[in-house]
Every structure is written in C-alpha cells, then in structure tokens.
C-alpha cells in the first residue's frame, strides 16, 4: 500500500486560507468515508483534527474543515494563525482493511 | 481522562527484538482497537498494524508482515508491540493510538526505540 500523496509544504500569511490536498486511489480515499487529518507540532504526538472526511472533534477550531472529491481529500485552514504552523497528515482506510497515511505537509505561517 | 501511557526509551543492537507496551485508561479497554504507528527521525507517519482489544484479531501492514506481532493482555488492559530482527532503519518513535472505527482519536506519548551497534 503506497502512501497517499500530499504537497511537501504549504504557506500562507496570517488571516489567509490555505488548502492541503491528499491524493489516493479508489482503493482508499475514493472508496470510503474514513478519511481523517492529523496535526503534529515538533516533538509532540499527532492530534486528530478532522474525521470521516469533514467532521470536527469537540474542541477543534471551526477554522479547520475537510472535504473529498473522488480520490482526493482536502483540508482547509481558514483565518490562518501562528499556532497552525505544524505538520499535517491525512489518513485513509483501505480495501485491504489496513490504514495508510499521507506523506505529510509542512504548513508555514509567513 | 482518556489517555494511553507507553513504556519508555529502548536501545537495542541490530538483530535484537523490542517489546513496547501501551496502557490505556479512562475507557473500557475492550471497546476499541489499538493501532501502532511509527515515525523515523525527520520522517512521516507510518501505520504498522491494528489489534482488536476485544478478541485479539490483528491486521498488519505489508511492510511489517512476519516481523511484528501485536498482542494484548485483557487482565492488565495493556497492548504490546513486538518487533523482531531490528535494523538501524527501525530507529523511530513508536506510538500506540486508540483506533475508533478507523479514526485515531487518542494517541500515546510515544516510545523512542534506537537501534545501534
């Protein structure tokens, strides 16, 4: 199972919106609603930000939103803030009943 | 408070084995599965496998088939990762995570495993 494809880096100024893409296949992202997104600050464990494509866990800012079209999922961060600077990973369930992560995206707040 | 507490730092020589533990608290252990994820220094997240805390069923990533074993002890509510034939590229932080219907909602603090001669 190959890793899902994400851009290596995305940047934006405070207050702007950015979108991170996550591309897979019909055997993972395209076939299921089980796409989730994780935020990881340096030296910390990842944190769940979005689950089942577009749902936010309690306590996660509504500036984070998720969507999916075909084999590509997206995470949008609106009103970018300094604290959003981190690595972001997508993850999907697969037809093999395994899970697969994306390659990861470093978000920089300019 | 729901949390997963993992065992500490491990140092092993190439060819050896390592066993990492993960003890959840704050919820009924058998209600959810546990997945294991590793992260090599400066690298991304890699899913290794999943175990049902309810019946012990397992699923492994192809990259680790034959070299990793996931177990759980219901009497102590603890999950374990056993990795054999260690190589230098197994040096990583190993995370256990509560796998709630393919959603990783609670993460352990991570266990650093260093493989070096």
PDB file of C-alpha atoms in Angstrom:
ATOM      1  CA  UNK A   1       0.000   0.000   0.000  1.00  0.00           C
ATOM      2  CA  UNK A   2       1.628   3.234  -1.134  1.00  0.00           C
ATOM      3  CA  UNK A   3       1.431   6.387   0.942  1.00  0.00           C
ATOM      4  CA  UNK A   4      -1.157   8.960  -0.019  1.00  0.00           C
ATOM      5  CA  UNK A   5       0.300  11.965  -1.827  1.00  0.00           C
ATOM      6  CA  UNK A   6       0.427  15.368  -0.146  1.00  0.00           C
ATOM      7  CA  UNK A   7       2.354  18.528  -1.081  1.00  0.00           C
ATOM      8  CA  UNK A   8       5.559  18.776   0.912  1.00  0.00           C
ATOM      9  CA  UNK A   9       4.843  22.314   2.029  1.00  0.00           C
ATOM     10  CA  UNK A  10       2.149  24.972   2.002  1.00  0.00           C
ATOM     11  CA  UNK A  11       2.469  28.501   3.324  1.00  0.00           C
ATOM     12  CA  UNK A  12       0.249  31.474   3.939  1.00  0.00           C
ATOM     13  CA  UNK A  13       0.067  34.784   5.762  1.00  0.00           C
ATOM     14  CA  UNK A  14      -1.900  35.255   8.975  1.00  0.00           C
ATOM     15  CA  UNK A  15      -5.604  35.544   8.254  1.00  0.00           C
ATOM     16  CA  UNK A  16      -5.389  33.840   4.873  1.00  0.00           C
ATOM     17  CA  UNK A  17      -6.845  30.462   3.948  1.00  0.00           C
ATOM     18  CA  UNK A  18      -4.810  27.507   2.754  1.00  0.00           C
ATOM     19  CA  UNK A  19      -5.784  24.095   1.430  1.00  0.00           C
ATOM     20  CA  UNK A  20      -3.804  20.870   1.687  1.00  0.00           C
ATOM     21  CA  UNK A  21      -4.593  18.107  -0.786  1.00  0.00           C
ATOM     22  CA  UNK A  22      -4.302  14.372  -0.220  1.00  0.00           C
ATOM     23  CA  UNK A  23      -4.483  12.120  -3.268  1.00  0.00           C
ATOM     24  CA  UNK A  24      -5.054   8.402  -3.190  1.00  0.00           C
ATOM     25  CA  UNK A  25      -6.936   5.834  -5.228  1.00  0.00           C
ATOM     26  CA  UNK A  26     -10.338   4.232  -5.437  1.00  0.00           C
ATOM     27  CA  UNK A  27      -8.986   1.583  -3.030  1.00  0.00           C
ATOM     28  CA  UNK A  28      -8.603   4.076  -0.230  1.00  0.00           C
ATOM     29  CA  UNK A  29      -9.813   7.686  -0.297  1.00  0.00           C
ATOM     30  CA  UNK A  30     -12.160   7.199  -3.224  1.00  0.00           C
ATOM     31  CA  UNK A  31     -13.810   4.140  -1.760  1.00  0.00           C
ATOM     32  CA  UNK A  32     -14.580   5.144   1.822  1.00  0.00           C
ATOM     33  CA  UNK A  33     -15.725   7.957   4.079  1.00  0.00           C
ATOM     34  CA  UNK A  34     -12.916   7.103   6.539  1.00  0.00           C
ATOM     35  CA  UNK A  35     -10.535   9.949   5.773  1.00  0.00           C
ATOM     36  CA  UNK A  36      -9.014  11.788   8.715  1.00  0.00           C
ATOM     37  CA  UNK A  37      -6.474  14.567   9.264  1.00  0.00           C
ATOM     38  CA  UNK A  38      -3.845  14.984  11.981  1.00  0.00           C
ATOM     39  CA  UNK A  39      -1.807  17.965  13.152  1.00  0.00           C
ATOM     40  CA  UNK A  40       1.647  17.415  14.618  1.00  0.00           C
ATOM     41  CA  UNK A  41       3.787  20.024  16.288  1.00  0.00           C
ATOM     42  CA  UNK A  42       7.531  19.310  16.656  1.00  0.00           C
ATOM     43  CA  UNK A  43       8.288  16.764  19.339  1.00  0.00           C
ATOM     44  CA  UNK A  44       4.605  16.112  20.033  1.00  0.00           C
ATOM     45  CA  UNK A  45       2.173  13.312  19.297  1.00  0.00           C
ATOM     46  CA  UNK A  46      -0.233  13.939  16.425  1.00  0.00           C
ATOM     47  CA  UNK A  47      -3.687  15.354  17.156  1.00  0.00           C
ATOM     48  CA  UNK A  48      -6.922  14.455  15.386  1.00  0.00           C
ATOM     49  CA  UNK A  49      -8.343  17.462  13.529  1.00  0.00           C
ATOM     50  CA  UNK A  50     -10.908  16.011  11.093  1.00  0.00           C
ATOM     51  CA  UNK A  51     -12.523  12.580  10.857  1.00  0.00           C
ATOM     52  CA  UNK A  52     -14.816  10.890   8.339  1.00  0.00           C
ATOM     53  CA  UNK A  53     -13.886  13.434   5.683  1.00  0.00           C
ATOM     54  CA  UNK A  54     -15.458  16.525   7.198  1.00  0.00           C
ATOM     55  CA  UNK A  55     -16.285  16.051  10.878  1.00  0.00           C
ATOM     56  CA  UNK A  56     -14.518  18.056  13.592  1.00  0.00           C
ATOM     57  CA  UNK A  57     -13.921  16.550  17.032  1.00  0.00           C
ATOM     58  CA  UNK A  58     -15.029  18.543  20.013  1.00  0.00           C
ATOM     59  CA  UNK A  59     -12.501  21.247  20.825  1.00  0.00           C
ATOM     60  CA  UNK A  60     -11.079  21.646  17.322  1.00  0.00           C
ATOM     61  CA  UNK A  61     -11.462  25.138  15.888  1.00  0.00           C
ATOM     62  CA  UNK A  62     -14.081  25.608  13.176  1.00  0.00           C
ATOM     63  CA  UNK A  63     -11.326  27.219  11.117  1.00  0.00           C
ATOM     64  CA  UNK A  64     -10.441  23.659  10.105  1.00  0.00           C
ATOM     65  CA  UNK A  65     -12.631  21.971   7.521  1.00  0.00           C
ATOM     66  CA  UNK A  66     -12.387  18.876   5.342  1.00  0.00           C
ATOM     67  CA  UNK A  67     -13.832  17.672   2.066  1.00  0.00           C
ATOM     68  CA  UNK A  68     -13.413  14.970  -0.557  1.00  0.00           C
ATOM     69  CA  UNK A  69     -13.878  14.689  -4.289  1.00  0.00           C
ATOM     70  CA  UNK A  70     -13.192  11.403  -5.993  1.00  0.00           C
ATOM     71  CA  UNK A  71      -9.786  10.105  -4.906  1.00  0.00           C
ATOM     72  CA  UNK A  72      -8.637  13.407  -3.399  1.00  0.00           C
ATOM     73  CA  UNK A  73      -9.345  14.729   0.082  1.00  0.00           C
ATOM     74  CA  UNK A  74      -8.615  18.271   1.224  1.00  0.00           C
ATOM     75  CA  UNK A  75      -8.035  20.096   4.484  1.00  0.00           C
ATOM     76  CA  UNK A  76      -8.689  23.825   4.550  1.00  0.00           C
ATOM     77  CA  UNK A  77      -7.447  26.116   7.285  1.00  0.00           C
ATOM     78  CA  UNK A  78      -9.138  29.490   7.248  1.00  0.00           C
ATOM     79  CA  UNK A  79      -8.025  32.574   9.179  1.00  0.00           C
ATOM     80  CA  UNK A  80      -4.505  31.175   9.408  1.00  0.00           C
ATOM     81  CA  UNK A  81      -2.835  31.720  12.786  1.00  0.00           C
ATOM     82  CA  UNK A  82       0.731  31.326  14.003  1.00  0.00           C
ATOM     83  CA  UNK A  83      -0.280  28.324  16.116  1.00  0.00           C
ATOM     84  CA  UNK A  84      -1.380  26.491  12.950  1.00  0.00           C
ATOM     85  CA  UNK A  85       2.249  26.127  11.887  1.00  0.00           C
ATOM     86  CA  UNK A  86       2.816  22.373  12.073  1.00  0.00           C
ATOM     87  CA  UNK A  87       2.954  19.193  10.013  1.00  0.00           C
ATOM     88  CA  UNK A  88      -0.339  17.804   8.739  1.00  0.00           C
ATOM     89  CA  UNK A  89      -1.068  14.224   7.725  1.00  0.00           C
ATOM     90  CA  UNK A  90      -4.083  12.689   6.055  1.00  0.00           C
ATOM     91  CA  UNK A  91      -5.047   9.072   6.628  1.00  0.00           C
ATOM     92  CA  UNK A  92      -7.473   6.684   4.959  1.00  0.00           C
ATOM     93  CA  UNK A  93      -8.939   3.247   5.480  1.00  0.00           C
ATOM     94  CA  UNK A  94      -8.223   0.878   2.584  1.00  0.00           C
ATOM     95  CA  UNK A  95      -9.820  -2.084   0.853  1.00  0.00           C
ATOM     96  CA  UNK A  96      -7.219  -4.344   2.474  1.00  0.00           C
ATOM     97  CA  UNK A  97      -8.688  -3.281   5.855  1.00  0.00           C
ATOM     98  CA  UNK A  98      -5.410  -1.517   6.557  1.00  0.00           C
ATOM     99  CA  UNK A  99      -4.829   2.196   7.146  1.00  0.00           C
ATOM    100  CA  UNK A 100      -2.488   4.412   5.142  1.00  0.00           C
ATOM    101  CA  UNK A 101      -1.060   7.837   5.905  1.00  0.00           C
ATOM    102  CA  UNK A 102      -0.231  10.650   3.565  1.00  0.00           C
ATOM    103  CA  UNK A 103       3.327  11.819   3.005  1.00  0.00           C
ATOM    104  CA  UNK A 104       2.792  14.855   5.225  1.00  0.00           C
ATOM    105  CA  UNK A 105       2.650  18.609   4.615  1.00  0.00           C
ATOM    106  CA  UNK A 106       4.583  21.275   6.472  1.00  0.00           C
ATOM    107  CA  UNK A 107       2.468  24.385   6.959  1.00  0.00           C
ATOM    108  CA  UNK A 108       4.374  27.629   7.394  1.00  0.00           C
ATOM    109  CA  UNK A 109       2.777  30.851   8.575  1.00  0.00           C
ATOM    110  CA  UNK A 110       4.665  33.700   6.941  1.00  0.00           C
TER     111      UNK A 110
ATOM    112  CA  UNK B   1      -9.418  11.497  31.327  1.00  0.00           C
ATOM    113  CA  UNK B   2      -8.794   9.171  28.417  1.00  0.00           C
ATOM    114  CA  UNK B   3      -5.110   8.508  27.830  1.00  0.00           C
ATOM    115  CA  UNK B   4      -2.648   5.934  26.575  1.00  0.00           C
ATOM    116  CA  UNK B   5       0.584   5.580  28.538  1.00  0.00           C
ATOM    117  CA  UNK B   6       3.513   3.888  26.816  1.00  0.00           C
ATOM    118  CA  UNK B   7       6.731   2.352  28.034  1.00  0.00           C
ATOM    119  CA  UNK B   8       9.959   4.316  27.857  1.00  0.00           C
ATOM    120  CA  UNK B   9      13.120   4.590  25.813  1.00  0.00           C
ATOM    121  CA  UNK B  10      14.650   1.408  24.427  1.00  0.00           C
ATOM    122  CA  UNK B  11      18.107   0.832  22.929  1.00  0.00           C
ATOM    123  CA  UNK B  12      18.830  -2.375  21.032  1.00  0.00           C
ATOM    124  CA  UNK B  13      21.525  -3.831  18.836  1.00  0.00           C
ATOM    125  CA  UNK B  14      20.809  -4.859  15.233  1.00  0.00           C
ATOM    126  CA  UNK B  15      19.147  -8.261  15.061  1.00  0.00           C
ATOM    127  CA  UNK B  16      17.587  -7.986  18.507  1.00  0.00           C
ATOM    128  CA  UNK B  17      13.904  -7.618  19.427  1.00  0.00           C
ATOM    129  CA  UNK B  18      11.968  -4.975  21.315  1.00  0.00           C
ATOM    130  CA  UNK B  19       8.613  -5.028  23.074  1.00  0.00           C
ATOM    131  CA  UNK B  20       6.744  -1.778  23.661  1.00  0.00           C
ATOM    132  CA  UNK B  21       3.738  -1.561  25.961  1.00  0.00           C
ATOM    133  CA  UNK B  22       0.693   0.692  25.861  1.00  0.00           C
ATOM    134  CA  UNK B  23      -1.737   1.006  28.754  1.00  0.00           C
ATOM    135  CA  UNK B  24      -4.998   2.828  28.091  1.00  0.00           C
ATOM    136  CA  UNK B  25      -7.052   4.367  30.857  1.00  0.00           C
ATOM    137  CA  UNK B  26     -10.284   6.297  31.115  1.00  0.00           C
ATOM    138  CA  UNK B  27     -12.337   3.962  28.953  1.00  0.00           C
ATOM    139  CA  UNK B  28     -13.260   0.285  28.670  1.00  0.00           C
ATOM    140  CA  UNK B  29     -10.187  -1.354  27.144  1.00  0.00           C
ATOM    141  CA  UNK B  30     -12.096  -3.950  25.125  1.00  0.00           C
ATOM    142  CA  UNK B  31     -14.361  -1.391  23.456  1.00  0.00           C
ATOM    143  CA  UNK B  32     -11.851  -0.166  20.881  1.00  0.00           C
ATOM    144  CA  UNK B  33      -8.910  -1.403  18.878  1.00  0.00           C
ATOM    145  CA  UNK B  34      -5.342  -0.213  19.145  1.00  0.00           C
ATOM    146  CA  UNK B  35      -3.218   0.718  16.153  1.00  0.00           C
ATOM    147  CA  UNK B  36       0.532   1.231  16.168  1.00  0.00           C
ATOM    148  CA  UNK B  37       2.230   3.982  14.187  1.00  0.00           C
ATOM    149  CA  UNK B  38       5.906   4.780  13.898  1.00  0.00           C
ATOM    150  CA  UNK B  39       7.841   7.870  12.900  1.00  0.00           C
ATOM    151  CA  UNK B  40      11.525   7.751  12.000  1.00  0.00           C
ATOM    152  CA  UNK B  41      13.570  10.871  12.753  1.00  0.00           C
ATOM    153  CA  UNK B  42      12.533  13.684  10.430  1.00  0.00           C
ATOM    154  CA  UNK B  43      10.129  11.401   8.560  1.00  0.00           C
ATOM    155  CA  UNK B  44       6.380  10.948   8.257  1.00  0.00           C
ATOM    156  CA  UNK B  45       3.903   8.686   9.996  1.00  0.00           C
ATOM    157  CA  UNK B  46       3.754   5.002   9.088  1.00  0.00           C
ATOM    158  CA  UNK B  47       0.924   2.677  10.116  1.00  0.00           C
ATOM    159  CA  UNK B  48       2.202  -0.707  11.337  1.00  0.00           C
ATOM    160  CA  UNK B  49      -0.848  -2.674  12.374  1.00  0.00           C
ATOM    161  CA  UNK B  50      -4.030  -2.972  14.412  1.00  0.00           C
ATOM    162  CA  UNK B  51      -5.297  -5.251  17.156  1.00  0.00           C
ATOM    163  CA  UNK B  52      -8.804  -5.685  18.449  1.00  0.00           C
ATOM    164  CA  UNK B  53      -8.717  -5.292  22.206  1.00  0.00           C
ATOM    165  CA  UNK B  54     -11.965  -7.278  22.292  1.00  0.00           C
ATOM    166  CA  UNK B  55     -10.872 -10.572  20.665  1.00  0.00           C
ATOM    167  CA  UNK B  56      -7.207 -10.132  19.750  1.00  0.00           C
ATOM    168  CA  UNK B  57      -7.757 -10.154  15.981  1.00  0.00           C
ATOM    169  CA  UNK B  58      -4.908  -8.452  14.152  1.00  0.00           C
ATOM    170  CA  UNK B  59      -4.111  -6.796  10.833  1.00  0.00           C
ATOM    171  CA  UNK B  60      -0.586  -5.876   9.795  1.00  0.00           C
ATOM    172  CA  UNK B  61       0.840  -3.544   7.193  1.00  0.00           C
ATOM    173  CA  UNK B  62       2.544  -5.474   4.432  1.00  0.00           C
ATOM    174  CA  UNK B  63       5.888  -3.828   5.208  1.00  0.00           C
ATOM    175  CA  UNK B  64       5.936  -5.442   8.651  1.00  0.00           C
ATOM    176  CA  UNK B  65       4.382  -8.837   7.977  1.00  0.00           C
ATOM    177  CA  UNK B  66       6.435 -11.550   9.654  1.00  0.00           C
ATOM    178  CA  UNK B  67       8.485  -9.172  11.760  1.00  0.00           C
ATOM    179  CA  UNK B  68       5.888  -7.630  14.045  1.00  0.00           C
ATOM    180  CA  UNK B  69       3.422  -9.162  16.484  1.00  0.00           C
ATOM    181  CA  UNK B  70       0.671  -7.265  18.245  1.00  0.00           C
ATOM    182  CA  UNK B  71      -0.825  -8.720  21.410  1.00  0.00           C
ATOM    183  CA  UNK B  72      -2.983  -7.580  24.279  1.00  0.00           C
ATOM    184  CA  UNK B  73      -3.469  -8.696  27.865  1.00  0.00           C
ATOM    185  CA  UNK B  74      -7.045  -8.170  28.963  1.00  0.00           C
ATOM    186  CA  UNK B  75      -6.188  -8.901  32.612  1.00  0.00           C
ATOM    187  CA  UNK B  76      -3.955  -5.824  32.748  1.00  0.00           C
ATOM    188  CA  UNK B  77      -5.651  -3.882  29.929  1.00  0.00           C
ATOM    189  CA  UNK B  78      -2.337  -3.483  28.144  1.00  0.00           C
ATOM    190  CA  UNK B  79      -1.424  -3.700  24.465  1.00  0.00           C
ATOM    191  CA  UNK B  80       2.002  -4.711  23.195  1.00  0.00           C
ATOM    192  CA  UNK B  81       4.091  -4.266  20.067  1.00  0.00           C
ATOM    193  CA  UNK B  82       6.823  -6.827  19.470  1.00  0.00           C
ATOM    194  CA  UNK B  83       9.292  -6.029  16.658  1.00  0.00           C
ATOM    195  CA  UNK B  84      11.998  -8.564  15.732  1.00  0.00           C
ATOM    196  CA  UNK B  85      15.176  -8.621  13.664  1.00  0.00           C
ATOM    197  CA  UNK B  86      15.757  -4.944  14.310  1.00  0.00           C
ATOM    198  CA  UNK B  87      17.689  -2.859  11.803  1.00  0.00           C
ATOM    199  CA  UNK B  88      19.096   0.625  12.053  1.00  0.00           C
ATOM    200  CA  UNK B  89      16.177   1.963   9.989  1.00  0.00           C
ATOM    201  CA  UNK B  90      13.782   0.770  12.708  1.00  0.00           C
ATOM    202  CA  UNK B  91      15.066   3.641  14.840  1.00  0.00           C
ATOM    203  CA  UNK B  92      11.916   5.653  15.417  1.00  0.00           C
ATOM    204  CA  UNK B  93       9.286   6.862  17.829  1.00  0.00           C
ATOM    205  CA  UNK B  94       6.555   4.256  18.152  1.00  0.00           C
ATOM    206  CA  UNK B  95       3.045   5.460  19.003  1.00  0.00           C
ATOM    207  CA  UNK B  96       0.062   3.464  20.111  1.00  0.00           C
ATOM    208  CA  UNK B  97      -3.266   5.032  19.288  1.00  0.00           C
ATOM    209  CA  UNK B  98      -6.900   4.282  20.035  1.00  0.00           C
ATOM    210  CA  UNK B  99      -8.424   3.162  16.763  1.00  0.00           C
ATOM    211  CA  UNK B 100     -12.091   4.098  16.943  1.00  0.00           C
ATOM    212  CA  UNK B 101     -13.645   2.912  13.684  1.00  0.00           C
ATOM    213  CA  UNK B 102     -10.580   3.875  11.634  1.00  0.00           C
ATOM    214  CA  UNK B 103     -10.206   7.198  13.465  1.00  0.00           C
ATOM    215  CA  UNK B 104      -7.114   7.724  15.607  1.00  0.00           C
ATOM    216  CA  UNK B 105      -8.620   9.867  18.343  1.00  0.00           C
ATOM    217  CA  UNK B 106      -6.289   9.305  21.304  1.00  0.00           C
ATOM    218  CA  UNK B 107      -2.501   8.989  20.964  1.00  0.00           C
ATOM    219  CA  UNK B 108       0.079   7.701  23.382  1.00  0.00           C
ATOM    220  CA  UNK B 109       3.075   9.865  24.182  1.00  0.00           C
ATOM    221  CA  UNK B 110       5.386   7.753  22.019  1.00  0.00           C
ATOM    222  CA  UNK B 111       8.244   5.378  22.806  1.00  0.00           C
ATOM    223  CA  UNK B 112      11.675   6.036  21.359  1.00  0.00           C
ATOM    224  CA  UNK B 113      13.440   2.940  20.048  1.00  0.00           C
ATOM    225  CA  UNK B 114      17.065   3.297  18.973  1.00  0.00           C
ATOM    226  CA  UNK B 115      18.809   0.510  17.063  1.00  0.00           C
ATOM    227  CA  UNK B 116      22.550   0.876  17.076  1.00  0.00           C
ATOM    228  CA  UNK B 117      25.603  -1.336  17.303  1.00  0.00           C
TER     229      UNK B 117
END
